[in-house]
Short mmCIF file of C-alpha atoms in Angstrom, two decimals:
data_model
loop_
_atom_site.label_atom_id
_atom_site.label_comp_id
_atom_site.label_asym_id
_atom_site.label_seq_id
_atom_site.Cartn_x
_atom_site.Cartn_y
_atom_site.Cartn_z
CA UNK A 1 103.47 68.70 95.59
CA UNK A 2 104.47 70.74 98.24
CA UNK A 3 100.79 73.42 98.75
CA UNK A 4 100.49 76.27 100.39
CA UNK A 5 98.75 76.91 102.95
CA UNK A 6 96.08 80.16 102.50
CA UNK A 7 93.72 82.10 105.77
CA UNK A 8 91.22 84.42 103.97
CA UNK A 9 90.27 87.35 106.23
CA UNK A 10 86.69 88.61 104.71
CA UNK A 11 84.34 86.60 102.79
CA UNK A 12 82.53 89.52 101.51
CA UNK A 13 81.72 90.57 97.33
CA UNK A 14 85.47 89.92 96.27
CA UNK A 15 85.39 86.65 97.85
CA UNK A 16 84.14 84.52 95.41
CA UNK A 17 86.80 84.95 92.51
CA UNK A 18 89.24 84.35 95.28
CA UNK A 19 87.29 81.10 96.75
CA UNK A 20 86.81 79.76 93.69
CA UNK A 21 90.47 80.14 91.57
CA UNK A 22 92.41 79.28 94.76
CA UNK A 23 89.63 76.16 95.28
CA UNK A 24 90.39 75.14 91.45
CA UNK A 25 92.31 76.69 89.29
CA UNK A 26 95.94 77.14 91.17
CA UNK A 27 97.36 73.45 92.23
CA UNK A 28 99.95 74.71 95.03
CA UNK A 29 97.46 76.89 96.69
CA UNK A 30 95.00 75.56 99.82
CA UNK A 31 92.57 77.26 101.72
CA UNK A 32 93.26 76.07 105.03
CA UNK A 33 90.25 78.17 106.48
CA UNK A 34 88.39 81.74 106.36
CA UNK A 35 87.14 84.50 109.37
CA UNK A 36 84.60 87.41 108.40
CA UNK A 37 83.00 90.13 110.92
CA UNK A 38 80.01 89.12 110.18
CA UNK A 39 79.83 85.35 110.87
CA UNK A 40 77.38 84.11 108.02
CA UNK A 41 79.57 84.67 105.29
CA UNK A 42 82.23 82.87 106.89
CA UNK A 43 79.11 79.91 106.83
CA UNK A 44 78.53 80.47 103.33
CA UNK A 45 82.37 80.32 102.16
CA UNK A 46 82.93 76.91 104.05
CA UNK A 47 79.64 75.97 102.99
CA UNK A 48 79.96 76.86 99.78
CA UNK A 49 83.86 75.60 98.81
CA UNK A 50 84.42 72.93 101.03
CA UNK A 51 86.49 74.71 103.62
CA UNK A 52 87.58 73.03 106.27
CA UNK A 53 87.48 75.41 109.11
CA UNK A 54 86.15 78.60 110.25
CA UNK A 55 87.76 80.41 112.65
CA UNK A 56 85.91 82.87 115.22
CA UNK A 57 88.13 85.92 114.57
CA UNK A 58 91.57 87.13 112.56
CA UNK A 59 93.51 86.31 115.85
CA UNK A 60 92.75 82.49 116.07
CA UNK A 61 93.43 82.41 113.10
CA UNK A 62 96.80 83.86 113.05
CA UNK A 63 97.84 81.94 116.15
CA UNK A 64 97.33 78.89 113.58
CA UNK A 65 100.82 77.58 113.24
CA UNK A 66 99.83 75.85 109.56
CA UNK A 67 99.12 78.96 107.93
CA UNK A 68 101.63 79.96 105.97
CA UNK A 69 100.06 83.15 103.53
CA UNK A 70 96.89 85.63 104.89
CA UNK A 71 95.26 86.48 102.50
CA UNK A 72 93.16 90.22 103.29
CA UNK A 73 90.26 91.21 101.41
CA UNK A 74 88.82 93.24 104.17
CA UNK A 75 87.35 96.79 103.12
CA UNK A 76 90.36 99.44 102.39
CA UNK A 77 90.77 101.31 105.80
CA UNK A 78 90.67 97.82 107.24
CA UNK A 79 93.45 96.84 105.40
CA UNK A 80 96.37 98.12 107.81
CA UNK A 81 95.36 96.64 110.94
CA UNK A 82 94.53 93.07 109.27
CA UNK A 83 97.89 93.14 107.68
CA UNK A 84 100.16 94.38 110.34
CA UNK A 85 98.42 91.92 112.91
CA UNK A 86 99.48 89.16 111.01
CA UNK A 87 102.60 90.05 110.35
CA UNK A 88 103.09 91.25 113.61
CA UNK A 89 102.02 87.00 114.07
CA UNK A 90 105.04 86.51 111.78
CA UNK A 91 102.69 85.49 108.60
CA UNK A 92 103.23 86.57 105.51
CA UNK A 93 100.62 88.53 103.90
CA UNK A 94 98.85 89.18 100.38
CA UNK A 95 96.63 92.01 100.57
CA UNK A 96 93.75 93.45 98.26
CA UNK A 97 94.44 97.05 97.26
CA UNK A 98 95.43 99.37 98.23
CA UNK A 99 98.83 98.21 100.34
CA UNK A 100 97.27 101.14 103.06
CA UNK A 101 94.89 104.21 103.01
CA UNK A 102 97.89 105.65 103.39
CA UNK A 103 101.24 106.21 102.16
CA UNK A 104 101.98 106.21 106.17
CA UNK A 105 100.19 102.76 106.46
CA UNK A 106 101.60 101.35 103.43
CA UNK A 107 105.44 102.35 104.77
CA UNK A 108 104.65 100.60 108.25
CA UNK A 109 103.54 97.61 106.20
CA UNK A 110 106.66 97.12 104.63
CA UNK A 111 109.06 98.06 107.24
CA UNK A 112 107.27 95.75 109.61
CA UNK A 113 107.58 93.19 107.18
CA UNK A 114 111.69 93.10 106.31
CA UNK A 115 111.81 93.73 109.88
CA UNK A 116 109.66 90.32 110.68
CA UNK A 117 111.41 88.46 107.60
CA UNK A 118 107.72 87.84 106.08
CA UNK A 119 107.09 88.41 102.73
CA UNK A 120 104.25 90.91 101.54
CA UNK A 121 102.50 91.09 98.01
CA UNK A 122 99.19 92.30 97.52
CA UNK A 123 96.31 93.37 94.33
CA UNK A 124 95.95 93.90 91.10
CA UNK A 125 97.73 90.64 89.20
CA UNK A 126 95.82 91.53 86.70
CA UNK A 127 99.10 92.41 85.17
CA UNK A 128 100.50 89.27 85.34
CA UNK A 129 97.60 87.88 82.80
CA UNK A 130 98.12 86.95 78.82
CA UNK A 131 96.67 90.83 77.84
CA UNK A 132 99.35 93.24 79.60
CA UNK A 133 102.03 90.41 79.82
CA UNK A 134 101.69 90.34 75.51
CA UNK A 135 102.09 94.13 75.92
CA UNK A 136 104.68 94.09 78.09
CA UNK A 137 106.61 91.80 75.77
CA UNK A 138 105.85 93.86 72.35
CA UNK A 139 107.61 96.69 74.26
CA UNK A 140 110.65 94.64 75.30
CA UNK A 141 110.93 93.74 71.69
CA UNK A 142 111.14 97.56 70.46
CA UNK A 143 107.37 97.25 68.86
CA UNK A 144 106.59 100.65 69.29
CA UNK A 145 110.09 101.76 70.15
CA UNK A 146 111.05 104.08 73.06
CA UNK A 147 108.00 104.92 74.77
CA UNK A 148 107.37 108.42 74.89
CA UNK A 149 104.51 109.03 76.40
CA UNK A 150 100.86 107.09 77.86
CA UNK A 151 97.58 107.54 78.89
CA UNK A 152 95.08 106.13 81.88
CA UNK A 153 91.15 106.56 81.63
CA UNK A 154 88.89 105.57 84.06
CA UNK A 155 85.68 107.09 84.47
CA UNK A 156 81.82 106.08 85.55
CA UNK A 157 78.73 107.92 87.63
CA UNK A 158 79.72 105.60 90.98
CA UNK A 159 79.26 102.52 92.33
CA UNK A 160 76.24 103.31 94.52
CA UNK A 161 73.75 102.24 91.84
CA UNK A 162 74.76 98.50 91.68
CA UNK A 163 77.16 97.64 94.24
CA UNK A 164 75.31 96.21 96.81
CA UNK A 165 77.17 97.57 99.67
CA UNK A 166 78.94 101.08 98.46
CA UNK A 167 79.28 103.15 101.26
CA UNK A 168 83.29 102.49 101.87
CA UNK A 169 84.00 103.88 98.16
CA UNK A 170 83.16 107.30 99.56
CA UNK A 171 85.17 106.79 102.61
CA UNK A 172 88.51 107.15 104.26
CA UNK A 173 91.01 104.84 101.67
CA UNK A 174 88.01 104.80 99.45
CA UNK A 175 87.22 106.83 96.37
CA UNK A 176 88.14 106.55 92.32
CA UNK A 177 91.93 106.73 92.21
CA UNK A 178 92.64 104.28 95.41
CA UNK A 179 89.74 102.15 93.78
CA UNK A 180 90.79 101.47 90.78
CA UNK A 181 94.47 104.25 90.30
CA UNK A 182 96.05 100.73 91.32
CA UNK A 183 95.33 98.82 88.17
CA UNK A 184 95.84 101.64 85.18
CA UNK A 185 99.20 102.60 87.53
CA UNK A 186 100.55 99.05 88.20
CA UNK A 187 99.78 98.09 84.76
CA UNK A 188 101.88 101.18 83.94
CA UNK A 189 104.80 100.36 86.05
CA UNK A 190 104.94 97.09 84.25
CA UNK A 191 105.20 98.28 81.23
CA UNK A 192 107.13 101.37 81.26
CA UNK A 193 108.96 101.56 85.33
CA UNK A 194 108.52 103.44 88.04
CA UNK A 195 107.20 106.59 88.43
CA UNK A 196 109.67 109.73 89.22
CA UNK A 197 106.85 112.51 90.09
CA UNK A 198 103.78 113.15 90.12
CA UNK A 199 100.88 116.35 89.06
CA UNK A 200 98.09 116.22 90.24
CA UNK A 201 94.27 118.11 90.76
CA UNK A 202 91.24 116.43 92.29
CA UNK A 203 87.45 117.37 93.66
CA UNK A 204 85.25 116.40 95.24
CA UNK A 205 81.81 116.80 93.04
CA UNK A 206 78.25 115.76 95.60
CA UNK A 207 78.80 116.35 98.78
CA UNK A 208 76.72 113.31 99.38
CA UNK A 209 75.36 110.07 97.11
CA UNK A 210 72.17 108.29 97.40
CA UNK A 211 72.80 104.47 97.56
CA UNK A 212 70.03 102.96 94.62
CA UNK A 213 70.87 99.49 94.55
CA UNK A 214 69.22 97.22 97.07
CA UNK A 215 69.62 96.14 100.65
CA UNK A 216 70.63 99.79 101.33
CA UNK A 217 68.05 101.47 98.54
CA UNK A 218 67.49 105.28 99.22
CA UNK A 219 70.59 105.65 101.79
CA UNK A 220 72.59 108.91 101.73
CA UNK A 221 75.91 108.52 101.72
CA UNK A 222 78.30 111.51 102.80
CA UNK A 223 81.43 111.34 100.42
CA UNK A 224 84.92 111.90 102.18
CA UNK A 225 87.25 111.81 99.63
CA UNK A 226 88.09 113.56 96.64
CA UNK A 227 85.77 111.37 93.35
CA UNK A 228 87.27 113.66 90.04
CA UNK A 229 91.19 113.03 90.28
CA UNK A 230 93.72 114.12 87.05
CA UNK A 231 97.26 113.90 86.72
CA UNK A 232 100.18 113.57 85.17
CA UNK A 233 103.29 111.27 85.99
CA UNK A 234 106.51 111.91 85.22
CA UNK A 235 108.44 108.26 84.86
CA UNK A 236 112.12 107.40 85.52
CA UNK A 237 112.30 106.86 81.85
CA UNK A 238 111.72 109.98 80.86
CA UNK A 239 107.96 109.03 79.38
CA UNK A 240 104.86 111.19 80.30
CA UNK A 241 101.86 109.55 81.24
CA UNK A 242 97.83 111.34 81.65
CA UNK A 243 95.71 109.76 83.91
CA UNK A 244 92.04 110.08 84.97
CA UNK A 245 90.28 108.29 87.77
CA UNK A 246 86.69 109.62 88.62
CA UNK A 247 83.33 108.69 89.76
CA UNK A 248 81.36 111.78 88.48
CA UNK A 249 81.00 111.00 84.67
CA UNK A 250 77.67 109.51 83.48
CA UNK A 251 79.58 108.81 80.00
CA UNK A 252 82.81 108.65 78.02
CA UNK A 253 84.37 107.75 74.88
CA UNK A 254 88.07 108.02 75.91
CA UNK A 255 90.82 105.58 74.86
CA UNK A 256 91.62 103.28 78.45
CA UNK A 257 94.98 102.49 78.56
CA UNK A 258 97.29 103.14 75.63
CA UNK A 259 100.91 103.35 75.69
CA UNK A 260 102.86 105.41 72.61
CA UNK A 261 106.05 105.13 71.49
CA UNK A 262 108.91 106.34 68.74
CA UNK A 263 107.98 104.09 66.31
CA UNK A 264 104.21 102.88 66.91
CA UNK A 265 101.59 102.80 69.51
CA UNK A 266 99.56 100.23 71.53
CA UNK A 267 96.30 99.82 72.71
CA UNK A 268 96.32 97.71 76.00
CA UNK A 269 93.66 96.32 77.37
CA UNK A 270 91.25 97.00 80.23
CA UNK A 271 93.71 96.74 83.47
CA UNK A 272 90.69 95.19 85.36
CA UNK A 273 90.85 92.13 83.48
CA UNK A 274 93.26 89.52 82.54
CA UNK A 275 93.06 89.06 78.73
CA UNK A 276 92.93 91.36 75.66
CA UNK A 277 92.30 92.95 73.12
CA UNK A 278 95.71 93.86 72.28
CA UNK A 279 96.09 96.29 69.52
CA UNK A 280 98.54 97.66 68.08
CA UNK A 281 99.39 100.29 65.45
CA UNK A 282 102.83 100.55 63.34
CA UNK A 283 102.63 103.58 61.28
CA UNK A 284 103.85 101.38 57.90
CA UNK A 285 100.59 99.77 57.68
CA UNK A 286 98.11 102.43 59.12
CA UNK A 287 95.98 100.85 60.98
CA UNK A 288 95.44 98.93 64.15
CA UNK A 289 96.27 95.33 63.97
CA UNK A 290 94.88 93.02 67.01
CA UNK A 291 98.17 90.96 68.55
CA UNK A 292 97.56 87.23 69.78
CA UNK A 293 98.03 86.46 73.35
CA UNK A 294 100.89 84.68 74.02
CA UNK A 295 101.15 84.78 77.68
CA UNK A 296 98.49 82.56 79.94
CA UNK A 297 95.62 83.34 82.27
CA UNK A 298 93.15 85.23 79.65
CA UNK A 299 90.03 84.25 82.38
CA UNK A 300 89.39 86.15 85.36
CA UNK A 301 92.66 84.67 87.35
CA UNK A 302 92.49 86.82 90.22
CA UNK A 303 95.06 84.94 93.11
CA UNK A 304 97.80 84.75 90.41
CA UNK A 305 99.58 86.98 91.94
CA UNK A 306 98.93 85.18 95.64
CA UNK A 307 100.38 81.80 93.80
CA UNK A 308 103.02 83.81 92.15
CA UNK A 309 103.93 85.03 96.12
CA UNK A 310 103.96 81.93 97.55
CA UNK A 311 106.45 80.49 94.75
CA UNK A 312 108.26 82.91 95.17
CA UNK A 313 108.23 82.32 99.10
CA UNK A 314 109.20 78.67 98.32
CA UNK A 315 112.37 79.60 95.59
CA UNK A 316 113.69 82.66 97.37
CA UNK A 317 113.06 84.89 94.48
CA UNK A 318 111.36 87.97 94.12
CA UNK A 319 107.49 88.26 94.25
CA UNK A 320 105.99 89.97 90.84
CA UNK A 321 103.02 91.53 92.90
CA UNK A 322 105.00 92.30 95.94
CA UNK A 323 105.29 94.90 98.55
CA UNK A 324 107.92 96.94 96.48
CA UNK A 325 105.05 97.83 93.50
CA UNK A 326 102.12 97.71 95.44
CA UNK A 327 104.20 100.40 98.09
CA UNK A 328 105.22 102.60 95.43
CA UNK A 329 101.62 102.64 93.61
CA UNK A 330 100.48 103.62 96.54
CA UNK A 331 102.72 106.24 96.67
CA UNK A 332 101.86 107.86 93.40
CA UNK A 333 98.60 107.95 93.95
CA UNK A 334 98.55 109.47 96.83
CA UNK A 335 101.09 111.68 95.55
CA UNK A 336 98.37 113.08 93.35
CA UNK A 337 96.20 114.40 96.18
CA UNK A 338 99.42 115.99 98.30
CA UNK A 339 100.10 117.57 94.93
CA UNK A 340 95.99 118.42 94.78
CA UNK A 341 96.61 120.21 97.79
CA UNK A 342 99.63 121.71 97.91
CA UNK A 343 99.86 122.76 94.27
CA UNK A 344 103.52 121.75 93.09
CA UNK A 345 104.59 118.35 91.81
CA UNK A 346 105.82 115.30 94.18
CA UNK A 347 108.56 113.59 93.88
CA UNK A 348 108.25 110.21 94.18
CA UNK A 349 110.88 108.59 96.19
CA UNK A 350 110.35 104.57 95.39
CA UNK A 351 111.94 103.60 92.96
CA UNK A 352 111.49 99.50 92.13
CA UNK A 353 112.75 97.93 89.07
CA UNK A 354 110.23 96.33 86.85
CA UNK A 355 108.21 93.14 88.08
CA UNK A 356 110.12 89.86 86.12
CA UNK A 357 107.76 88.89 82.95
CA UNK A 358 105.67 85.81 83.42
CA UNK A 359 107.13 82.59 81.95
CA UNK A 360 105.41 80.16 79.12
CA UNK A 361 105.34 77.00 79.12
CA UNK A 362 103.85 75.86 82.49
CA UNK A 363 101.69 73.94 82.97
CA UNK A 364 97.74 76.37 84.07
CA UNK A 365 97.93 76.92 87.70
CA UNK A 366 101.49 76.03 88.32
CA UNK A 367 104.09 79.01 88.62
CA UNK A 368 107.68 79.39 88.01
#
C-alpha cells in the first residue's frame, strides 16, 4: 500500500486528535515527523505516538524530501507564514481553519500553490462525515424539495473559562466567525452551493476578557476582533441564509443548522461534529423523523480531509476539502466584516462547485 508521508507543524491542543487518527484510522497516511515552537510539545507528541522524527524547526522539515504533505495546525495568525514557506519549498499543504487571517493571505496562498503546482486544502472536514453527508444525500435526492433558506447559529460566552490558552481567540485572525464560522459555512456550501453575496453587522461587546481557566487564570486579554457577527448570505441558487456567530451569549435556544426547502425541513447536526442526529420534517407527516446515517465516519474523524487530499494527489482528482472551498469560505467570512464596515452588500467573487459527495462501501480509513 502506498502511504503518504505527513509532516506536522504545531503540537498544540488540536494536535491530539490528528495524531490519534493519523496513527490509527487513516491507513494510507503515516506521520514522518513533527515540530513546534515549544520543543516540549513536540517531544511529548514523539514519545506518545511513537513518531520517528522531531525536526528542530519547520524549515528543516520542509527541506526533507520524504515529506509529501505539511499539516499546518498552528495558531490562525501563523497559518499564512507556515503555509507559504511550505508551498515555496514545493510541499502540498493541509491547514487548520481558516486558510489565512485575511482574504489577501488566503488568495496569496491559493495563487502560490497554483504557481508551484502543489495542492492546498484545509479544515474543516466535518462536512465529509456521516451526518452532513447523509443530509447532502437527502437534499440531492429531493427530500426537502428545492432549498429556499437556511439558518446557522453558534453562540457561547467565549472560551476563556475552559480553554488552556484562549488569548488567540480574541487576537488578529480570531473571533467567533473565523473560529466557528468555517464549520457552518462550509457545511452550507456543501449542502446548497456557493455564496453569491453577503450582508453583515458586527460588534465587539467587551474590550477585554478575563481568563478563568488554568494555567493563565486571572490574565486580562485585550479584544482585537468583533465578537458578535450577524449576517445574511445570498446563495447562487437563490436560497437565503441567516447566520449568527457569537462569543457574547450566555445561553440560547436557537437551532444549530437548518435547511428549509419547498417540500420540507432538514435539521442538520452540529457541523463541528462528524455524526448525527439528522432530523427530517415532511409536511405530510407533521413531525420530525430521525434519519439513519448512511455514510461512514460518524465518530471524531478529524484528518479525514487530509486523507482525502492525499488520495486526490495520488489519483489526480480534486480534493473535497480543497483550496477552492477553503478560499471561498474565507471570502464569505471576511465579507461580513467588509459589509459591517461599509454598510453595503458585498459580492462574493469566488464560485466553487460543491465538493463531490463521499463514496460508500469502502473500508474504514481508505478513501476513493
